[in-house]
Short mmCIF file of C-alpha atoms and ligand atoms in Angstrom, two decimals:
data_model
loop_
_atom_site.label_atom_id
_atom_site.label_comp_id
_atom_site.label_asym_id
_atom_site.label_seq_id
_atom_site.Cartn_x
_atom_site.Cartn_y
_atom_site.Cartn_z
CA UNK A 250 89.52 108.27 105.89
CA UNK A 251 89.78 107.16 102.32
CA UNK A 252 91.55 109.00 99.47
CA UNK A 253 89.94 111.66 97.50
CA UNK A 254 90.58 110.96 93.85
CA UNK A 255 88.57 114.08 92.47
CA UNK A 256 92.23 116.19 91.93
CA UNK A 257 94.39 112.64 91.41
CA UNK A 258 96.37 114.79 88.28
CA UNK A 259 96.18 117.92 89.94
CA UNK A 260 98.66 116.64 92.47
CA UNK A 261 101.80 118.12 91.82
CA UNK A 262 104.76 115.57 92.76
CA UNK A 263 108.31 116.22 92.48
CA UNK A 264 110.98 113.13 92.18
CA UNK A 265 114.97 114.04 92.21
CA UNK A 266 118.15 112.48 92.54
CA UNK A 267 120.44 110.47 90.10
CA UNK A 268 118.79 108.37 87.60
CA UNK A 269 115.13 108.51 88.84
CA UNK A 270 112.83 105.55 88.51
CA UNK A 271 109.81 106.64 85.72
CA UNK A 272 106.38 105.55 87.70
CA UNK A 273 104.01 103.26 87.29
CA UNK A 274 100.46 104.30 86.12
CA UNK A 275 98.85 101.13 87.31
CA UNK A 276 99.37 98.59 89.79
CA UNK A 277 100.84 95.80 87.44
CA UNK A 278 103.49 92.82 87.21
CA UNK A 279 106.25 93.56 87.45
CA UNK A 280 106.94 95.80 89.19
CA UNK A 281 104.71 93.93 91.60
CA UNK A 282 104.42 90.19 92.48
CA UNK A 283 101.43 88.29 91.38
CA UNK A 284 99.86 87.38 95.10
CA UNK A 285 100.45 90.59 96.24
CA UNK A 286 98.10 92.65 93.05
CA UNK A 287 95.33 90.05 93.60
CA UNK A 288 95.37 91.10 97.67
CA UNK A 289 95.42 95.02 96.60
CA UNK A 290 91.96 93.86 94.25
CA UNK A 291 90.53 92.10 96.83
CA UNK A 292 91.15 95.60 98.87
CA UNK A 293 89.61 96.99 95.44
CA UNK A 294 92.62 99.62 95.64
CA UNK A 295 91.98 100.37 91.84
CA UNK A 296 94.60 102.67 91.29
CA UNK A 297 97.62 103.60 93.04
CA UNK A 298 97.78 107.12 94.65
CA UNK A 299 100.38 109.84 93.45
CA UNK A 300 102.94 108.59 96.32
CA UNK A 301 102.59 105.43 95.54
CA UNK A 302 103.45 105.67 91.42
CA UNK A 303 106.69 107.15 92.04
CA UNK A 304 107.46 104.93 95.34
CA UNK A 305 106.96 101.61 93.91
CA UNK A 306 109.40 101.34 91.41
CA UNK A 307 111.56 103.46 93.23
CA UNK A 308 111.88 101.24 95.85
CA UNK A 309 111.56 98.31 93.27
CA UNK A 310 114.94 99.60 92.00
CA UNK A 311 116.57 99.05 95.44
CA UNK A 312 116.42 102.78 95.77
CA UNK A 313 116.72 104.71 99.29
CA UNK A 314 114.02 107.18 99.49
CA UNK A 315 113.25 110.24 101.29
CA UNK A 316 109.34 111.11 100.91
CA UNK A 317 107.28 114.02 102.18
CA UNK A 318 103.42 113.92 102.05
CA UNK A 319 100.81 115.04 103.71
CA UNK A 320 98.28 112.36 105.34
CA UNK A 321 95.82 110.52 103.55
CA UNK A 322 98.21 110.35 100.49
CA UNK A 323 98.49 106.49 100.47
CA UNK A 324 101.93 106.28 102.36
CA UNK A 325 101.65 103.05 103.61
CA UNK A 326 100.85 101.00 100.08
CA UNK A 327 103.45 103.15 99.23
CA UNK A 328 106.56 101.29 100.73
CA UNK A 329 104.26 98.42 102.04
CA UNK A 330 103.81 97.06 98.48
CA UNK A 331 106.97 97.26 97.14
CA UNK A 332 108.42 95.90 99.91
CA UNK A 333 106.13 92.94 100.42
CA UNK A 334 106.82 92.11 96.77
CA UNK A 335 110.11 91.80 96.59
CA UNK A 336 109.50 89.54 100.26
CA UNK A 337 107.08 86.76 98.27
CA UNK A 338 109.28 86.52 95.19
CA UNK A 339 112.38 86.22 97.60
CA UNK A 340 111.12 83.80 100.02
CA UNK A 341 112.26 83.51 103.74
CA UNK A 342 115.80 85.13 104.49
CA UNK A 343 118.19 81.94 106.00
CA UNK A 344 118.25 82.21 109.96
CA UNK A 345 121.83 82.97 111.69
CA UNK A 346 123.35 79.12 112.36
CA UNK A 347 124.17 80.13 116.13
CA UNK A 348 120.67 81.16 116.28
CA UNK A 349 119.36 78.10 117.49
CA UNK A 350 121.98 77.56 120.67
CA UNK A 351 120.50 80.60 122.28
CA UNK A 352 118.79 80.69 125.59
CA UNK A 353 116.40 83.71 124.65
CA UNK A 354 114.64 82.83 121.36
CA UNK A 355 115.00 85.29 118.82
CA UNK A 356 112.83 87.05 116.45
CA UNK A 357 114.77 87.98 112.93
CA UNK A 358 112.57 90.29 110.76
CA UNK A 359 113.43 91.02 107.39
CA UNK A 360 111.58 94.30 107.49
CA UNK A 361 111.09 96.42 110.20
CA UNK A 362 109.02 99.90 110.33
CA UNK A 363 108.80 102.37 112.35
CA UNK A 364 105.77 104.53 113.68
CA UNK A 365 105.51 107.32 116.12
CA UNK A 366 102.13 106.01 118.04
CA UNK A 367 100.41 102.28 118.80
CA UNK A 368 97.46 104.19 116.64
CA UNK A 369 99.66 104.12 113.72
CA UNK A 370 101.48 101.42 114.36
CA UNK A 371 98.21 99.65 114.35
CA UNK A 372 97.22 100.63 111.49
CA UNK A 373 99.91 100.05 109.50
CA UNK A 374 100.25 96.30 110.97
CA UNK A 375 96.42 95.80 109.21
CA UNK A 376 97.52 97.12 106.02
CA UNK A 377 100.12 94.74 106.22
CA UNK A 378 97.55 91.68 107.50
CA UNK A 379 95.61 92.45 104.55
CA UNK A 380 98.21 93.03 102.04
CA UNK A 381 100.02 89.61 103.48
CA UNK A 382 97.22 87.64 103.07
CA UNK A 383 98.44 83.70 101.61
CA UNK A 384 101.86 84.64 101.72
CA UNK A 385 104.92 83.07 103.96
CA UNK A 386 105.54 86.79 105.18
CA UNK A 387 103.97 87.33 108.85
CA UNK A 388 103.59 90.58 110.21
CA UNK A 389 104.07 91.49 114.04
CA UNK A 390 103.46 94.89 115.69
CA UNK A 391 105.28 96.19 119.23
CA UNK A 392 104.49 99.17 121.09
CA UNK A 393 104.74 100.52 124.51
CA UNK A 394 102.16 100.72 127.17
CA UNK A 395 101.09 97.41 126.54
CA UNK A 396 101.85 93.66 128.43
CA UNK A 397 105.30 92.94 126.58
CA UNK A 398 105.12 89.26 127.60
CA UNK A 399 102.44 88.98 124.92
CA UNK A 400 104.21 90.77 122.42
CA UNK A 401 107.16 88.61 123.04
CA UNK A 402 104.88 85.10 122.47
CA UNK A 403 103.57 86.80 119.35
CA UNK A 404 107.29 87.64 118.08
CA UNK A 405 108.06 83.75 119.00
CA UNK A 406 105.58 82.37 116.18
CA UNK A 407 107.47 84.09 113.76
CA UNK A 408 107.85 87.60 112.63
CA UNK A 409 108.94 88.48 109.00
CA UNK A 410 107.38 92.22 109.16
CA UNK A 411 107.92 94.13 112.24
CA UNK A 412 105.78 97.06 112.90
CA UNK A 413 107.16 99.30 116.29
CA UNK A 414 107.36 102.19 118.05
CA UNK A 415 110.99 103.04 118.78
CA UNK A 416 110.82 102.79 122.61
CA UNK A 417 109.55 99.31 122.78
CA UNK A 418 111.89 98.37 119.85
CA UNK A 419 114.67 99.59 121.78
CA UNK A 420 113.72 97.45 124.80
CA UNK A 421 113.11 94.12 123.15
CA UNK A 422 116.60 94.84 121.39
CA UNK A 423 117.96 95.23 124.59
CA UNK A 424 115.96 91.97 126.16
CA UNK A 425 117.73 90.18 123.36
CA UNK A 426 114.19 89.40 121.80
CA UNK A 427 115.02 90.76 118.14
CA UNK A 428 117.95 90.65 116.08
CA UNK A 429 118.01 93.09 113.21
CA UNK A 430 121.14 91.20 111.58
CA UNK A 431 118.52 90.28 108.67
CA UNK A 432 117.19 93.36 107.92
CA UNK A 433 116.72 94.34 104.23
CA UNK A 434 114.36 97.07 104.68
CA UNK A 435 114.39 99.94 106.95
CA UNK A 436 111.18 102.18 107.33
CA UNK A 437 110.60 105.24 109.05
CA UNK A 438 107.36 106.28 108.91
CA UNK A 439 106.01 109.78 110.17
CA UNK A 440 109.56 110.51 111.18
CA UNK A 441 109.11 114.10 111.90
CA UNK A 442 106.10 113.09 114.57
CA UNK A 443 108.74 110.28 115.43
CA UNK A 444 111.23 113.68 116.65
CA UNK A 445 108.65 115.46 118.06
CA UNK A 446 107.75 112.65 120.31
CA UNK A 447 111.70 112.77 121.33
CA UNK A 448 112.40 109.36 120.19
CA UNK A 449 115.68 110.24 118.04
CA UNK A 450 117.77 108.37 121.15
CA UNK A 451 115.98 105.56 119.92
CA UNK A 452 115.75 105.54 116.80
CA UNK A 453 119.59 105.75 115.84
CA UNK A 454 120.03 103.02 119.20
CA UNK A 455 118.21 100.89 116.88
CA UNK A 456 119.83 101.91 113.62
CA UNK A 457 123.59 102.86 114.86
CA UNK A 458 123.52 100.47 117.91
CA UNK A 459 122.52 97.65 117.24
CA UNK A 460 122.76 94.58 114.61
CA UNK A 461 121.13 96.31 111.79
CA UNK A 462 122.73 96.28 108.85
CA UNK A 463 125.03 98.82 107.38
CA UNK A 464 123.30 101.41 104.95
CA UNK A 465 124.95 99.78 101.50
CA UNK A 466 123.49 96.09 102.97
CA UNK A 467 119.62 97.45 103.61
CA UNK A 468 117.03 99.63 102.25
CA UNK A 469 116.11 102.77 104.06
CA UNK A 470 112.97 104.59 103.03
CA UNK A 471 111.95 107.61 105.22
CA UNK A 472 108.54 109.26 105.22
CA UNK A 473 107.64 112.61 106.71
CA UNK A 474 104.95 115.04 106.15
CA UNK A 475 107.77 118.08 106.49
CA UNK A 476 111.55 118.11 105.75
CA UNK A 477 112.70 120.29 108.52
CA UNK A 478 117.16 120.20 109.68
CA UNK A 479 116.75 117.53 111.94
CA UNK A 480 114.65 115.39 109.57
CA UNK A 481 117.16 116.64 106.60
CA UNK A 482 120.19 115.59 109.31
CA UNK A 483 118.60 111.65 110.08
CA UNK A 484 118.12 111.66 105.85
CA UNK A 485 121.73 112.17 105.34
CA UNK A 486 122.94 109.66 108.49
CA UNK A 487 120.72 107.10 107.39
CA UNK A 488 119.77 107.34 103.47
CA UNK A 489 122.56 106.44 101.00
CA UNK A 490 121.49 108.28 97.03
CA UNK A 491 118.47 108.34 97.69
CA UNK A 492 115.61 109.65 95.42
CA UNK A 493 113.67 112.71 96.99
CA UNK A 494 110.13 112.99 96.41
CA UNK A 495 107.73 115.28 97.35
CA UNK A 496 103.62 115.02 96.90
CA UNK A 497 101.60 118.31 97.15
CA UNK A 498 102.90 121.03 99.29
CA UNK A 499 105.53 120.52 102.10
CA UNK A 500 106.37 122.41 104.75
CA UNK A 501 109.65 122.78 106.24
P1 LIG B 1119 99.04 108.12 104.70
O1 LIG B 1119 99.95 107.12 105.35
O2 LIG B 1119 99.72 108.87 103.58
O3 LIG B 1119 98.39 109.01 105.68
P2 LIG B 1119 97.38 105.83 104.20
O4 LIG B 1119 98.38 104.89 103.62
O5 LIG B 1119 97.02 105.60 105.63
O6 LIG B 1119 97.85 107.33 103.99
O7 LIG B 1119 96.09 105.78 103.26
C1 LIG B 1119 94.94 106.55 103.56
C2 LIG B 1119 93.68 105.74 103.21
O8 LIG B 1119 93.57 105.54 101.80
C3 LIG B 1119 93.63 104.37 103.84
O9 LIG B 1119 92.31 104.11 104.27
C4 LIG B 1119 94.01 103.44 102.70
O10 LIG B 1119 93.44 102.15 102.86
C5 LIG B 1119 93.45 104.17 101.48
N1 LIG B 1119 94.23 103.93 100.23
C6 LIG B 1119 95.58 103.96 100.10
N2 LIG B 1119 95.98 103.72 98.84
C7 LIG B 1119 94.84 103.54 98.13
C8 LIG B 1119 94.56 103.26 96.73
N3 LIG B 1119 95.55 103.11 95.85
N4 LIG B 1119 93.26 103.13 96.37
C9 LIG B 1119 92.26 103.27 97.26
N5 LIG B 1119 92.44 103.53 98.58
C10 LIG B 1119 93.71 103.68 99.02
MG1 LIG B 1120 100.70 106.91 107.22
#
């Protein structure tokens, strides 16, 4: 893995929408919080990627945002840092006051993303590890085929960042494990593998049937290496003007 930098400018990337966020050509404050550039140096991430100049101050902007690129482009700094950044500066989101009175303890993320696999997944709960590291924000990752009594213990020490595959999402929502009434961010990662793999059921259970917040109260930012109907369909259910951007060449 690693990025290939030899065509960086040769990457053509297309932003559109209403009133378009210019990007960043370096990873500086602002748009980005202090902590969080000295854990990308300590990565030695020099530079961001294509994806990741126009996503950062998108999403800095409190923009929704639709993205298509291929793998490899640097997706995950892409809404990971932003994201994150906003999370240090803000501090700790208040816990529900009838929280506290209930039998089943309660996770309340402020962030949650979703991935297709527990490979992914996986991966994109060490990014956040690394990217996290000194902060208040804790990361957590779910996913299915594994002992969810663990998971659960994990998600009881505190879980700021959730990382999960849609099925086992669904199920600790429905275990009463996870509230989603604090969400401010919303990711979808690899959402077209995320249809392939059939989990659309689950995915809008978790969105449209649960506690998550409405889509003027979060942040949704969707990432998919093609922009098929049913991926253009979940943009328009879940995504409120959001800024389109596409990195390379897409398929449909
Ligand atoms: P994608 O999600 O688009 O497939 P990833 O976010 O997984 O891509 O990034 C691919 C690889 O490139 C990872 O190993 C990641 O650590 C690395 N990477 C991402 N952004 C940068 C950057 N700005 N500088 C150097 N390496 C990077
Ligand atoms: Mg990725």
């Amino acid at each position: 893995s690693g990025i290939n930098f030899d065509h960086y400018d040769d990457i053509p990337v297309e932003a559109s929408g209403n009133d378009v966020p210019e990007p960043i050509t370096e990873f500086t404050s602002p748009p980005l919080d202090q902590l969080l550039l000295d854990n990308i140096i300590k990565a030695r991430f020099t530079k961001p990627t294509p994806v990741q100049k126009y996503s950062v101050p998108i999403i800095a902007a409190r923009r929704d945002l639709m993205a298509c690129a291929q793998t490899g482009s640097g997706k995950t700094g892409g809404f990971l840092f932003p994201v994150l950044s906003e999370s240090f500066a803000n501090g700790p989101a208040p816990v529900p006051e009838q929280a506290s009175n209930f039998y089943i303890k309660k996770a309340f993320p402020t962030a949650v993303v979703l991935a297709p696999t527990r490979e992914l997944a996986t991966q994109i709960f060490d990014e956040a590890k690394k990217f996290t590291y000194r902060s208040w924000v804790r990361p957590c990752v779910v996913y299915g085929g594994a002992d969810i009594g663990s998971q659960i213990k994990e998600l009881n020490r505190g879980c700021d960042l959730l990382v999960a595959t849609p099925g086992r999402l669904s199920d600790l929502l429905e275990r009463g494990r996870i509230s989603l009434c604090n969400i401010k961010y919303l990711v979808l990662d690899e959402a077209d593998r995320m249809l392939d793999m059939g989990f659309e059921p689950q995915i809008r259970h978790i969105v449209e049937g649960c506690d998550m917040p409405s889509v003027d109260e979060r942040q949704t930012l969707m990432f998919s290496a093609t922009f098929p109907m049913d991926i253009q369909h979940l943009a328009r259910d879940f995504l409120k003007d959001y800024v389109f951007l596409s990195v390379g060449r897409v398929g449909s």
